[in-house]
Amino acid sequence: MRLIILILFLNFSFAQSNEYEVVLNKIENQFIAKKDSLPSYISKLKILNSYSSPEEKKTVILYAECFNSLANTNYPEALSQVNELEKLISNTKHKRLEGKIYYLHYLILERVTNYVEAIKYLKKTEKTSLEINDIALLQNCYRSHTMIYLDQKNFDLALKYALKSNEFSKKMNDENLYSSSLSLLGEVYRERGEYKKSEDYFAEAYKLQKRINSKINLAWTLTNWSLLYDDDLIKSLKMELEAQAIWDEYDAENTMSIVNLGNIAWCYKTIAENDSLLHILKPKKNKSETFKIAKSYYNKAITLARQKKNFNSYSFNLIERSYLQYQSGNYKNAFDDLELGYNLKDSIFSQKQKNKIAKLESQKIIDLKNKELEIKNINIENQKKQKWYLISIVSLSVLILIILYFNNKKLKSLNQQLEISNQIKLRFFSILNHDLRSPIANLIHFLTIQKNTPELFDEASKKRLEAKSIKSAENLLNSMEDILLWSKSQMEHFAPRYKKISVNSIFNDTKEHFSSEDKIKIEFEFENSKGIELFTDENYLKTIIRNLTGNAIKALNKIERPSIVWKVWQDENKIFLSITDNGNGADSKQLKGLYDDKEVIGIKSGLGLHLIRDLAKAINCEISVDSKKDIGTTFTLTFN
């Protein structure tokens, strides 16, 4: 499994009522960029004269110094400083700075992987920012919540907070911040397995970040977007190398830079194990050289993670590097890497830790509910009973009217859906009934000949006739089983049920179904060299193919060397499936049932084409037809 860790983006946009807030905003943003400039900003803070009191000046400078300690991974010093900050801020009424200090405390605890305590400070930050309606700080809170729950594999809560983060980034009208919230949604949907949504959000973020030249956010997007392409490692590697070039230029020691190094190593390692991938790797490398490249990236990631005390990346890359150690015969080193990696991982993501974090989230909900109840009780006690009686009566009347209105609306909708469903069921059972006629007719024909004129057949002919009778009966049984199975699964919810199916199996089933056809000796041919599969409803498609084939067979009566060709191919993102006969063709009047809702006559059948048309619509399939006189007819099904 590849490591998924999200970096913290600090994009505060506090109201700049004081000079020092301008400098603090720059410090917070420099924290994820060029850290060597932080001391210069601290020097600026010390010479400003815009503080309201000596205590405020001391608090602001200590806040900046704490950021500097965090940037340099001096976590003991940072923890000591933030604890002192909380003592200082308790004596002031500066709620905005108080919220920032709580968030800083969260950042420090998150970096040392103390997630339980980190969540507590994130809740404090959220509470304070809600009290003063600080949209920027709230946006960061929700983003941080998202990343915590992603690490804990709680994807429902992660999505909840990612959507909130995106909503607040829109309110701030900051394209850079909005692009990072789009990337975050892409990451959450990828983890949830909703890959189409993930691709869309990453692509939108990438396009916006390219336009506004947001390098750090662009690198972040590429690092996480690349993980969508585990089935195309060359593409994934290309994106990760592009991201690493940005990280190396702007912030080589960034948390996500370390993650990206590990991801690059993983790609090279996996490519080395796959000869087909190794062959298309550019520049070309042999297996040994590719393993060596992978190990060099793991070594770099491990060294940086250890220096920055990033235990998530450290444990992951140790575990991954152990495989390469083993492959090269360094068994002791492999064992040491594996043991240390799993010990670290277990300490960070233990079930006990997850339970504590879940408890904190539950406690937050309980506290909110208790507060709502308290406010409600105060309001009830302060109001007169008569007023409440009146409000209750009016509210109840309105509620009843609303319920009646929506129930009536819902009932109409359900009746419409029921009517449509019944019509579709009636048509579908009609066409399935049509599928049973041919095998029944063949069976009756065989049995009648066998009964009335047995003396016309020698022993070999009798055996052949008996075999055909058995085959026809088997086809009838298979058709009946299809109908019974389909009707059982569709009784409550009549709608297509999509799954991946083999086109080969559909055509083999159809060929088997018509194998007892005795009137015409038809040559069946099927072209599917690439083994294409479809994502659709098997019963709908099977019925469409059977009826089109049945119509084709009828069109081949009295044709010399009759043949039916089934063919399936793919062009770009579409799959095409065709059925071609070499009959006499059909005119536009005979084909009208495919396009006219009022037309019910199919080619020489009486009920085929309009039902086929409706079934195709139900599974989002387009049908086209090409019919030439004395040459034949081709029906083509197109699946997007």
mmCIF file of C-alpha atoms in Angstrom, residues 20-149:
data_model
loop_
_atom_site.group_PDB
_atom_site.id
_atom_site.type_symbol
_atom_site.label_atom_id
_atom_site.label_comp_id
_atom_site.label_asym_id
_atom_site.label_seq_id
_atom_site.Cartn_x
_atom_site.Cartn_y
_atom_site.Cartn_z
ATOM 1 C CA TYR A 20 2.148 42.889 13.374
ATOM 2 C CA GLU A 21 -0.708 40.869 11.858
ATOM 3 C CA VAL A 22 0.718 41.589 8.401
ATOM 4 C CA VAL A 23 4.058 40.136 9.515
ATOM 5 C CA LEU A 24 2.406 37.156 11.233
ATOM 6 C CA ASN A 25 0.512 36.367 8.047
ATOM 7 C CA LYS A 26 3.825 36.235 6.175
ATOM 8 C CA ILE A 27 5.380 34.023 8.879
ATOM 9 C CA GLU A 28 2.494 31.571 8.662
ATOM 10 C CA ASN A 29 2.851 31.356 4.879
ATOM 11 C CA GLN A 30 6.661 31.150 5.006
ATOM 12 C CA PHE A 31 6.263 28.156 7.287
ATOM 13 C CA ILE A 32 5.454 26.034 4.220
ATOM 14 C CA ALA A 33 7.975 27.737 1.946
ATOM 15 C CA LYS A 34 11.397 29.268 2.679
ATOM 16 C CA LYS A 35 11.929 28.729 6.384
ATOM 17 C CA ASP A 36 15.284 30.533 6.428
ATOM 18 C CA SER A 37 13.386 33.859 6.186
ATOM 19 C CA LEU A 38 11.461 33.317 9.439
ATOM 20 C CA PRO A 39 14.146 34.876 11.694
ATOM 21 C CA SER A 40 14.063 38.109 9.653
ATOM 22 C CA TYR A 41 10.323 38.434 10.223
ATOM 23 C CA ILE A 42 10.786 37.853 13.946
ATOM 24 C CA SER A 43 13.304 40.720 13.962
ATOM 25 C CA LYS A 44 10.704 42.970 12.305
ATOM 26 C CA LEU A 45 8.159 42.114 14.980
ATOM 27 C CA LYS A 46 10.561 43.183 17.718
ATOM 28 C CA ILE A 47 10.948 46.745 16.352
ATOM 29 C CA LEU A 48 7.245 47.444 15.611
ATOM 30 C CA ASN A 49 5.379 49.970 17.782
ATOM 31 C CA SER A 50 1.796 48.959 17.017
ATOM 32 C CA TYR A 51 1.233 46.797 20.097
ATOM 33 C CA SER A 52 -1.516 47.773 22.524
ATOM 34 C CA SER A 53 0.500 46.598 25.536
ATOM 35 C CA PRO A 54 3.838 45.006 26.513
ATOM 36 C CA GLU A 55 1.958 41.731 27.146
ATOM 37 C CA GLU A 56 0.618 41.745 23.589
ATOM 38 C CA LYS A 57 4.108 42.349 22.170
ATOM 39 C CA LYS A 58 5.548 39.509 24.246
ATOM 40 C CA THR A 59 2.748 37.177 23.090
ATOM 41 C CA VAL A 60 3.125 38.017 19.385
ATOM 42 C CA ILE A 61 6.938 37.616 19.382
ATOM 43 C CA LEU A 62 6.749 34.337 21.307
ATOM 44 C CA TYR A 63 4.105 33.130 18.828
ATOM 45 C CA ALA A 64 6.481 33.843 15.926
ATOM 46 C CA GLU A 65 9.410 32.168 17.721
ATOM 47 C CA CYS A 66 7.258 29.114 18.334
ATOM 48 C CA PHE A 67 6.564 28.896 14.590
ATOM 49 C CA ASN A 68 10.303 29.071 13.982
ATOM 50 C CA SER A 69 10.921 26.209 16.432
ATOM 51 C CA LEU A 70 8.241 24.144 14.694
ATOM 52 C CA ALA A 71 9.752 24.873 11.269
ATOM 53 C CA ASN A 72 13.147 23.648 12.514
ATOM 54 C CA THR A 73 11.562 20.517 14.082
ATOM 55 C CA ASN A 74 12.614 21.565 17.593
ATOM 56 C CA TYR A 75 9.412 20.110 18.993
ATOM 57 C CA PRO A 76 10.321 20.160 22.727
ATOM 58 C CA GLU A 77 11.084 23.891 22.475
ATOM 59 C CA ALA A 78 7.918 24.497 20.423
ATOM 60 C CA LEU A 79 5.757 22.701 23.017
ATOM 61 C CA SER A 80 7.317 24.705 25.838
ATOM 62 C CA GLN A 81 6.706 27.962 23.967
ATOM 63 C CA VAL A 82 3.090 27.200 23.052
ATOM 64 C CA ASN A 83 2.276 26.281 26.668
ATOM 65 C CA GLU A 84 3.701 29.632 27.753
ATOM 66 C CA LEU A 85 1.642 31.334 25.020
ATOM 67 C CA GLU A 86 -1.586 29.850 26.390
ATOM 68 C CA LYS A 87 -0.806 31.265 29.831
ATOM 69 C CA LEU A 88 -0.160 34.710 28.335
ATOM 70 C CA ILE A 89 -3.290 34.739 26.135
ATOM 71 C CA SER A 90 -5.536 33.771 29.054
ATOM 72 C CA ASN A 91 -4.967 37.260 30.515
ATOM 73 C CA THR A 92 -6.103 39.063 27.332
ATOM 74 C CA LYS A 93 -9.309 39.316 25.303
ATOM 75 C CA HIS A 94 -7.597 38.848 21.947
ATOM 76 C CA LYS A 95 -9.791 36.037 20.608
ATOM 77 C CA ARG A 96 -8.253 36.101 17.133
ATOM 78 C CA LEU A 97 -4.742 35.531 18.458
ATOM 79 C CA GLU A 98 -6.098 32.956 20.914
ATOM 80 C CA GLY A 99 -7.520 30.911 18.041
ATOM 81 C CA LYS A 100 -4.204 31.099 16.185
ATOM 82 C CA ILE A 101 -2.311 29.875 19.252
ATOM 83 C CA TYR A 102 -4.662 26.906 19.671
ATOM 84 C CA TYR A 103 -4.111 26.030 16.008
ATOM 85 C CA LEU A 104 -0.360 26.317 16.434
ATOM 86 C CA HIS A 105 -0.582 23.923 19.394
ATOM 87 C CA TYR A 106 -2.490 21.512 17.162
ATOM 88 C CA LEU A 107 0.232 21.733 14.477
ATOM 89 C CA ILE A 108 2.958 20.852 16.966
ATOM 90 C CA LEU A 109 1.053 17.888 18.413
ATOM 91 C CA GLU A 110 0.182 16.660 14.918
ATOM 92 C CA ARG A 111 3.837 16.747 13.928
ATOM 93 C CA VAL A 112 4.809 14.557 16.891
ATOM 94 C CA THR A 113 1.876 12.212 15.972
ATOM 95 C CA ASN A 114 -0.005 12.824 19.227
ATOM 96 C CA TYR A 115 -3.292 12.802 17.363
ATOM 97 C CA VAL A 116 -5.598 12.462 20.360
ATOM 98 C CA GLU A 117 -4.310 15.666 22.029
ATOM 99 C CA ALA A 118 -3.996 17.342 18.611
ATOM 100 C CA ILE A 119 -7.706 16.827 17.940
ATOM 101 C CA LYS A 120 -8.564 18.469 21.280
ATOM 102 C CA TYR A 121 -6.747 21.653 20.266
ATOM 103 C CA LEU A 122 -8.317 21.551 16.824
ATOM 104 C CA LYS A 123 -11.738 21.517 18.534
ATOM 105 C CA LYS A 124 -10.691 24.519 20.650
ATOM 106 C CA THR A 125 -9.596 26.333 17.493
ATOM 107 C CA GLU A 126 -12.909 25.602 15.821
ATOM 108 C CA LYS A 127 -14.905 26.798 18.841
ATOM 109 C CA THR A 128 -12.955 30.076 19.071
ATOM 110 C CA SER A 129 -13.122 30.768 15.337
ATOM 111 C CA LEU A 130 -16.890 30.166 15.336
ATOM 112 C CA GLU A 131 -17.300 32.666 18.188
ATOM 113 C CA ILE A 132 -15.571 35.426 16.190
ATOM 114 C CA ASN A 133 -16.675 34.168 12.737
ATOM 115 C CA ASP A 134 -13.081 33.802 11.517
ATOM 116 C CA ILE A 135 -13.663 32.172 8.117
ATOM 117 C CA ALA A 136 -9.958 31.738 7.326
ATOM 118 C CA LEU A 137 -9.202 29.902 10.550
ATOM 119 C CA LEU A 138 -12.341 27.766 10.188
ATOM 120 C CA GLN A 139 -11.248 26.764 6.702
ATOM 121 C CA ASN A 140 -7.911 25.555 8.060
ATOM 122 C CA CYS A 141 -9.645 23.721 10.923
ATOM 123 C CA TYR A 142 -11.850 21.783 8.538
ATOM 124 C CA ARG A 143 -8.909 21.014 6.260
ATOM 125 C CA SER A 144 -6.916 19.703 9.216
ATOM 126 C CA HIS A 145 -9.885 17.620 10.380
ATOM 127 C CA THR A 146 -9.989 16.113 6.908
ATOM 128 C CA MET A 147 -6.335 15.089 7.028
ATOM 129 C CA ILE A 148 -6.616 13.596 10.517
ATOM 130 C CA TYR A 149 -9.567 11.416 9.518
#
